[in-house]
Amino acid sequence: MMSKLEFHFGTDGVRGVIDEDFTEYLVATLAESTIRYWSRRYGLRHLLVGFDARRKSQDFARIVTSVALNHGIDVVMVNRPTPTPVVAWFGFRFGFDLVIQITASHNPPVYNGFKVISRIGAPAQEEDTNQIEKTYQEEAEDIARSVRDLELRPVPTVDPAPEYINYVIDSVTKMFKPRRRFKVIVDPIYATSIGYTSEILKRLGMDVVEIHSNYDPSFGGRDPNPEPQNIPELIQEVTGGKYEVGISHDGDSDRIALVDQRHGYLSANDILPIVVERLASASMIKKGIVRTVSTTHILDRIAAKYGFKVVEVPVGVKYVARAILNGEVDMGGEESGGLVYSWHIPDKDGIYTASLIIAMASEYGDLTGLIDDVRGKYGRAYFKRVDIDMRNSKMFVNENREALANAFSALGSNPRLITIDGVKVVYDDGSWLLIRGSGTEPKLRIYSEALSMGRVEELINKAVEIVNRLPKP
């Protein structure tokens, strides 16, 4: 008898190192457990399965489809590596009861993952993923027998690209009218956004060049995360004056990074204020916005001007999605590069956001001017995140919560403590410091934002010193 597996749905699914803790048997077990629970709880007749460009992703997807066939489910698989938000939108638009995506998003190339998406295009909430885990714990032996001699069988495939691309163009041009043609360079980093963002922008009237446009499971030897160290060619081409705007996404295209000719690299904490300000000025934000604890407080300044609320939630798009689905807010986002809209799917979509920003900037005049306008109104915040390798990082934060809170509170005046995810302290000069354990990697994350880079560095350095003095799990 095979030994019982250990798995847990983290911030955005189950992830692990391919062939070590993320194996064919684990994928079959996850699929069987998910299908059993979903069928009993919600009913499951139609399943869509997607996959990214990672090693073995398509093979893992075929395992999922074969498990579904054994249950008599009508299952369809995408025909090529496909962005997570595209699979989520297609599943919602065409009435699938459930979507399963094989992806590890922005994680290093050695990882892969299993993500569950509901019929409305939202990431599965904790109450459901907890029940999937419980289903396996209670039925482990029977589940093992069910998947032990799994026969792989062919299933129909579909290309969601044409429908999705037409939808995005129609959606963004109803809100903003592109007026000026930009020279844009797009870097899909050898991953799922190949042929998506570039095609949409061309049809919006932009002059577009796409680089790194072949699928590569090693992502060119870099991590598939659009941070500066992973997109140097894109940054050089734009800041060197050859292009006006650069756009990149992560491995499954739910994140976005921008490069502006004058302002250089723009992270999500730079991008979010631009999007929120333009949407608010167009009267598209009425209820409010949601941001995670690690996301810029410049959004609070914009909200104060327009008179709408800000809801703060733990890190993880599922929490952002929950606030939107509950009808509390109109849109939201998180520091890691994802924006979510109530009129779109309740999940991050880097391709949709890129298209929306280009339409906004083209109507306004240019991206540089748009950035200047927003920073002129609300100021510029500086941000930094430091990752420390640490297993059981969440346990470390939990066991040292009081010590961390006391030490962080001594780093500024009138400290305000927030503990919905890790330990966060906000100071009266507008700066803040956050420490939390990652839900996707064995990392301890430290974040800070302030109105000067000097203050950010001061807070980060003090936090690292504090961490080094505390006992590790």
XYZ file of C-alpha atoms in Angstrom:
473
model
C 0.000 0.000 0.000
C 1.278 3.453 -0.897
C 1.992 5.755 2.030
C -0.445 8.549 2.770
C 0.394 11.827 1.058
C 0.874 15.166 2.775
C -0.421 18.181 0.861
C -1.879 21.571 1.692
C -3.556 24.261 -0.387
C -1.525 27.400 0.216
C -2.157 30.985 -0.867
C -2.948 29.908 -4.430
C -3.119 26.131 -4.715
C -0.816 23.193 -4.052
C 2.783 23.613 -5.217
C 5.952 21.586 -5.014
C 9.226 20.664 -6.704
C 8.633 18.544 -9.807
C 9.496 14.845 -9.309
C 10.239 15.399 -5.615
C 7.094 16.457 -3.775
C 5.036 17.284 -6.898
C 4.579 13.987 -8.734
C 2.176 12.233 -11.080
C 0.700 10.352 -8.128
C 0.124 13.593 -6.195
C -1.611 15.180 -9.191
C -3.874 12.151 -9.624
C -4.672 12.200 -5.907
C -5.431 15.939 -5.952
C -7.653 15.502 -9.001
C -9.540 12.565 -7.473
C -10.013 14.356 -4.132
C -11.119 17.596 -5.799
C -13.552 15.887 -8.170
C -15.122 13.812 -5.384
C -15.676 16.854 -3.183
C -16.822 19.211 -5.960
C -19.258 16.663 -7.387
C -20.911 16.124 -4.015
C -20.954 19.772 -2.970
C -21.772 21.627 -6.201
C -22.394 19.067 -8.920
C -19.779 18.509 -11.606
C -20.656 17.651 -15.193
C -18.321 19.896 -17.221
C -14.620 20.350 -16.387
C -12.016 22.549 -18.107
C -8.329 21.725 -17.573
C -5.512 24.141 -18.377
C -1.739 24.092 -18.056
C 1.236 26.448 -18.256
C 4.612 26.140 -20.025
C 6.468 24.346 -17.227
C 8.097 20.944 -17.484
C 5.481 18.174 -17.285
C 2.553 20.613 -17.099
C 0.772 19.074 -20.081
C 1.434 15.559 -18.750
C -0.033 16.512 -15.374
C -3.058 18.040 -17.130
C -3.642 14.751 -18.988
C -3.656 12.945 -15.648
C -6.376 15.310 -14.397
C -8.492 14.784 -17.522
C -8.157 11.004 -17.241
C -9.282 11.036 -13.603
C -12.288 13.113 -14.679
C -13.155 10.659 -17.461
C -13.256 7.846 -14.908
C -16.057 9.789 -13.192
C -18.015 10.159 -16.425
C -17.358 13.905 -16.528
C -17.406 15.868 -19.788
C -13.847 17.224 -19.818
C -12.003 19.556 -22.197
C -8.315 20.529 -22.120
C -6.636 23.609 -23.597
C -4.550 22.953 -26.708
C -1.390 24.791 -25.588
C 0.097 26.536 -22.530
C -2.598 29.000 -21.503
C -2.720 31.861 -18.975
C -4.571 31.133 -15.736
C -6.878 34.171 -16.104
C -7.766 33.091 -19.650
C -8.696 29.592 -18.486
C -10.692 31.090 -15.598
C -12.552 33.501 -17.906
C -13.240 30.815 -20.527
C -14.548 28.421 -17.891
C -16.917 31.090 -16.570
C -17.994 32.349 -19.995
C -18.832 28.914 -21.401
C -20.492 27.355 -18.378
C -17.924 24.906 -17.005
C -18.674 23.755 -13.463
C -15.019 23.693 -12.459
C -11.600 24.668 -13.822
C -8.322 23.021 -12.811
C -5.102 24.733 -13.868
C -1.671 23.121 -13.702
C 0.685 25.981 -12.844
C 3.155 27.243 -10.275
C 2.649 30.827 -11.439
C 5.776 32.887 -10.614
C 7.687 30.179 -8.715
C 11.125 29.052 -9.957
C 11.172 26.589 -12.905
C 11.686 23.514 -10.698
C 8.166 23.970 -9.261
C 4.740 23.057 -10.528
C 1.293 23.326 -9.025
C -2.408 22.504 -8.963
C -4.971 25.326 -8.804
C -8.740 24.993 -8.379
C -11.018 27.656 -9.919
C -14.772 27.864 -9.391
C -17.494 28.170 -12.028
C -17.470 31.979 -11.690
C -13.746 32.215 -12.424
C -12.702 32.773 -8.794
C -9.920 30.925 -6.978
C -11.369 28.271 -4.688
C -11.976 29.678 -1.223
C -10.492 28.185 1.938
C -13.723 26.495 2.969
C -13.593 24.464 -0.251
C -9.865 23.691 -0.280
C -10.064 22.654 3.366
C -12.843 20.231 2.443
C -10.789 18.838 -0.463
C -7.995 18.107 2.022
C -10.520 16.568 4.408
C -11.947 14.376 1.641
C -8.487 12.917 1.056
C -7.816 12.390 4.762
C -11.086 10.493 5.180
C -10.940 8.492 1.938
C -7.193 8.106 1.349
C -7.168 4.326 0.831
C -10.074 4.357 -1.616
C -8.623 7.347 -3.475
C -5.277 5.537 -3.758
C -7.015 2.489 -5.252
C -8.900 4.696 -7.721
C -5.788 6.334 -9.164
C -3.280 3.484 -8.830
C -3.687 2.057 -12.338
C -4.917 5.171 -14.099
C -5.213 4.821 -17.862
C -4.436 8.008 -19.791
C -7.079 8.703 -22.425
C -7.427 11.455 -25.041
C -9.907 14.292 -24.584
C -11.109 17.144 -26.820
C -9.025 20.317 -26.790
C -9.937 23.980 -27.149
C -8.134 27.248 -27.895
C -9.571 29.987 -25.652
C -7.440 32.755 -27.229
C -9.774 34.133 -29.955
C -12.806 34.492 -27.662
C -10.777 35.967 -24.807
C -8.874 38.456 -26.972
C -12.095 39.752 -28.549
C -13.666 40.102 -25.105
C -10.750 42.105 -23.652
C -10.664 44.517 -26.576
C -14.406 45.102 -26.342
C -14.270 45.557 -22.540
C -11.415 48.064 -22.294
C -12.492 50.182 -25.284
C -15.926 50.665 -23.731
C -14.160 52.448 -20.853
C -11.250 54.211 -22.567
C -10.686 55.222 -26.181
C -7.116 54.785 -27.449
C -6.090 57.942 -29.322
C -2.312 57.751 -29.642
C -0.141 54.993 -31.095
C 2.667 53.829 -28.783
C 5.768 51.809 -29.499
C 5.400 48.899 -27.078
C 7.677 45.948 -26.337
C 6.184 42.869 -24.644
C 8.201 40.197 -22.835
C 6.132 37.064 -22.056
C 9.300 35.512 -20.557
C 8.863 32.324 -22.653
C 5.545 31.627 -20.936
C 1.780 31.617 -21.308
C 1.151 35.228 -22.383
C 2.843 34.591 -25.744
C 0.476 35.852 -28.426
C -2.019 37.352 -25.998
C -0.948 40.803 -24.765
C 0.928 41.526 -27.993
C -2.074 40.649 -30.174
C -4.515 42.706 -28.092
C -2.270 45.774 -28.159
C -1.771 45.507 -31.903
C -5.531 45.494 -32.328
C -5.754 48.527 -30.047
C -3.585 50.331 -32.600
C -0.179 50.043 -30.932
C 3.149 49.348 -32.655
C 4.162 46.132 -30.850
C 7.231 43.908 -30.713
C 7.199 40.667 -28.710
C 10.458 39.121 -27.455
C 11.191 35.743 -25.814
C 8.174 34.400 -27.649
C 8.845 30.657 -27.653
C 7.757 28.334 -24.843
C 10.674 27.357 -22.620
C 10.181 25.315 -19.403
C 13.358 26.886 -17.979
C 12.161 30.427 -18.811
C 15.505 31.373 -20.280
C 17.314 30.332 -17.103
C 15.485 32.900 -14.940
C 12.533 32.846 -12.589
C 9.233 33.502 -14.404
C 8.493 36.556 -12.281
C 8.542 40.003 -13.935
C 10.929 41.614 -11.462
C 13.876 43.733 -12.687
C 16.505 40.979 -12.454
C 14.411 38.717 -14.715
C 13.576 41.221 -17.491
C 16.826 43.191 -18.087
C 16.450 43.249 -21.894
C 12.959 44.732 -21.635
C 14.105 47.447 -19.231
C 17.137 48.317 -21.384
C 15.103 48.577 -24.595
C 12.584 50.977 -23.031
C 14.824 53.141 -20.844
C 17.294 53.326 -23.749
C 14.605 55.102 -25.764
C 13.745 52.487 -28.384
C 10.225 51.904 -27.022
C 7.817 54.039 -24.984
C 6.336 51.240 -22.891
C 7.434 47.753 -21.847
C 5.120 45.068 -20.488
C 5.870 41.716 -18.883
C 3.945 38.995 -17.079
C 4.753 36.030 -14.875
C 4.602 32.339 -15.770
C 0.806 32.077 -15.793
C 0.104 35.730 -16.736
C -1.888 36.799 -13.703
C 0.784 39.375 -12.777
C 2.006 42.467 -14.592
C 5.041 44.725 -14.601
C 5.472 47.873 -16.680
C 8.522 49.800 -17.853
C 8.228 53.501 -18.693
C 10.771 55.360 -20.803
C 11.434 57.967 -18.083
C 10.289 56.348 -14.846
C 11.785 52.931 -15.565
C 10.511 49.753 -13.954
C 7.051 49.946 -12.376
C 5.893 47.314 -9.893
C 2.284 46.654 -8.942
C 2.561 49.211 -6.144
C 3.368 51.798 -8.840
C 0.721 50.515 -11.246
C -2.231 50.252 -8.862
C -2.476 53.997 -8.099
C -2.550 54.781 -11.833
C -5.382 52.344 -12.486
C -7.388 53.329 -9.399
C -7.053 57.065 -10.080
C -8.156 56.763 -13.710
C -11.071 54.460 -12.888
C -12.147 56.733 -10.022
C -11.996 59.810 -12.249
C -14.193 57.951 -14.749
C -16.713 57.220 -11.930
C -16.112 53.469 -12.168
C -15.276 53.113 -8.469
C -18.264 53.868 -6.262
C -18.203 51.407 -3.342
C -14.486 51.184 -2.710
C -11.352 49.126 -3.266
C -9.645 46.208 -1.555
C -5.917 45.866 -1.036
C -3.781 43.301 0.737
C -1.681 44.177 3.785
C 1.448 44.353 1.609
C -0.006 46.809 -0.918
C 0.698 50.536 -1.200
C -1.129 53.000 1.057
C -1.149 55.574 -1.759
C -4.457 53.895 -2.587
C -5.808 55.186 0.737
C -4.980 58.747 -0.321
C -6.855 58.314 -3.590
C -9.825 56.816 -1.737
C -9.876 59.769 0.676
C -10.046 62.218 -2.229
C -12.947 60.461 -3.937
C -14.718 59.412 -0.751
C -14.767 55.642 -1.088
C -13.615 53.005 1.389
C -10.503 50.825 1.502
C -10.792 47.223 2.725
C -7.534 45.595 3.922
C -7.184 41.802 3.654
C -4.465 39.123 4.031
C -2.090 38.442 1.145
C -3.682 36.209 -1.487
C -5.962 36.959 -4.388
C -8.678 34.748 -2.912
C -9.148 37.344 -0.159
C -9.301 40.167 -2.698
C -11.807 38.136 -4.720
C -13.930 37.460 -1.641
C -14.351 41.200 -0.928
C -15.388 41.745 -4.548
C -17.779 38.791 -4.601
C -19.344 39.968 -1.339
C -20.196 43.230 -3.091
C -18.068 45.305 -0.694
C -15.843 46.878 -3.360
C -15.471 47.512 -7.086
C -11.868 46.406 -7.601
C -8.648 45.620 -5.807
C -5.136 44.373 -6.024
C -2.016 43.146 -4.324
C 1.663 44.049 -4.207
C 2.729 40.880 -6.009
C 1.409 42.150 -9.340
C -2.265 41.317 -9.579
C -5.339 43.484 -10.089
C -8.951 42.262 -9.847
C -12.119 43.919 -11.182
C -15.776 43.350 -10.269
C -16.837 43.580 -13.935
C -14.272 40.969 -15.011
C -13.435 37.583 -13.446
C -12.811 37.666 -9.663
C -9.150 36.729 -10.094
C -5.902 38.435 -11.089
C -5.435 39.054 -14.808
C -2.189 40.639 -15.982
C -3.209 40.610 -19.640
C -6.482 42.446 -18.995
C -4.687 45.008 -16.799
C -1.981 45.605 -19.424
C -4.642 46.203 -22.066
C -6.593 48.516 -19.764
C -3.525 50.605 -18.870
C -2.472 51.018 -22.496
C -5.997 52.150 -23.391
C -5.967 54.581 -20.433
C -2.544 55.982 -21.302
C -3.328 56.266 -25.001
C -6.513 58.218 -24.257
C -4.666 60.426 -21.730
C -1.630 61.061 -23.951
C 1.189 58.852 -22.737
C 2.172 56.652 -19.806
C 4.878 59.027 -18.560
C 2.390 61.882 -18.263
C -0.130 59.641 -16.534
C 2.458 58.618 -13.927
C 3.466 62.254 -13.395
C -0.165 63.247 -12.907
C -0.857 60.601 -10.271
C 2.376 61.219 -8.356
C 1.798 64.970 -8.525
C -1.594 64.546 -6.862
C -0.775 61.918 -4.236
C 2.989 61.842 -3.848
C 5.341 58.976 -4.505
C 5.812 56.105 -2.109
C 8.957 53.951 -2.055
C 8.659 50.247 -1.435
C 10.952 47.287 -0.806
C 10.498 43.604 -0.073
C 13.201 41.293 1.258
C 12.842 37.498 1.218
C 14.710 35.323 3.702
C 14.979 31.571 3.107
C 13.109 29.876 5.936
C 11.061 26.734 6.241
C 8.082 27.013 8.586
C 8.154 30.794 8.184
C 4.511 31.109 9.225
C 5.297 29.203 12.416
C 8.218 31.569 13.080
C 5.941 34.610 12.836
C 3.224 33.023 14.971
C 5.624 31.923 17.714
C 7.311 35.347 17.823
C 4.240 37.503 17.200
C 4.417 39.467 20.458
C 8.178 40.035 20.267
C 7.918 41.192 16.648
C 5.017 43.526 17.430
C 6.862 45.105 20.356
C 10.127 45.513 18.451
C 8.439 46.926 15.324
C 6.329 49.332 17.396
C 9.509 50.924 18.744
C 10.638 51.946 15.229
C 8.321 54.944 14.832
C 5.833 57.187 16.569
C 2.156 56.381 17.180
C 2.448 52.789 15.908
C -0.759 51.075 14.784
C -0.646 47.267 14.873
C -2.349 45.079 12.218
C -2.247 41.277 12.577
C -4.597 39.917 9.905
C -1.581 38.388 8.110
C 1.717 38.326 9.956
C 2.709 41.443 11.909
C 2.299 44.912 10.386
C 2.906 48.263 12.039
C 1.851 51.601 10.524
C 3.547 54.803 11.756
C 2.265 58.377 11.775
C 4.750 59.510 9.100
C 2.907 57.257 6.612
C 5.558 54.532 6.654
C 4.826 50.908 7.511
C 6.593 47.602 8.103
C 5.236 44.085 7.583
C 6.602 40.599 8.243
C 4.798 37.411 7.201
C 5.459 33.841 6.148
C 4.959 33.088 2.472
C 2.072 30.844 1.475
C 3.729 29.729 -1.776
C 7.455 29.322 -1.014
C 9.698 28.493 1.991
C 10.387 32.202 2.551
C 10.000 34.794 5.266
C 8.939 38.071 3.644
C 9.648 41.547 5.015
C 7.980 44.563 3.382
C 8.189 48.300 3.931
C 6.782 51.447 2.360
C 7.572 55.102 3.102
C 7.741 58.499 1.443
C 11.555 58.246 1.226
C 13.833 55.379 0.275
C 15.999 56.149 3.290
C 13.137 55.423 5.666
C 12.325 52.191 3.793
C 15.926 50.977 4.071
C 16.014 51.913 7.763
C 12.885 49.882 8.527
C 13.953 46.869 6.447
C 17.443 46.762 8.016
C 16.029 47.022 11.541
C 13.527 44.258 10.788
C 16.259 41.925 9.512
C 18.282 42.588 12.686
C 15.231 41.778 14.821
C 14.585 38.538 12.907
C 18.200 37.445 13.284
C 17.944 37.787 17.080
C 14.831 35.631 17.421
C 14.755 31.807 17.745
C 13.982 29.918 14.533
C 11.555 26.947 14.326
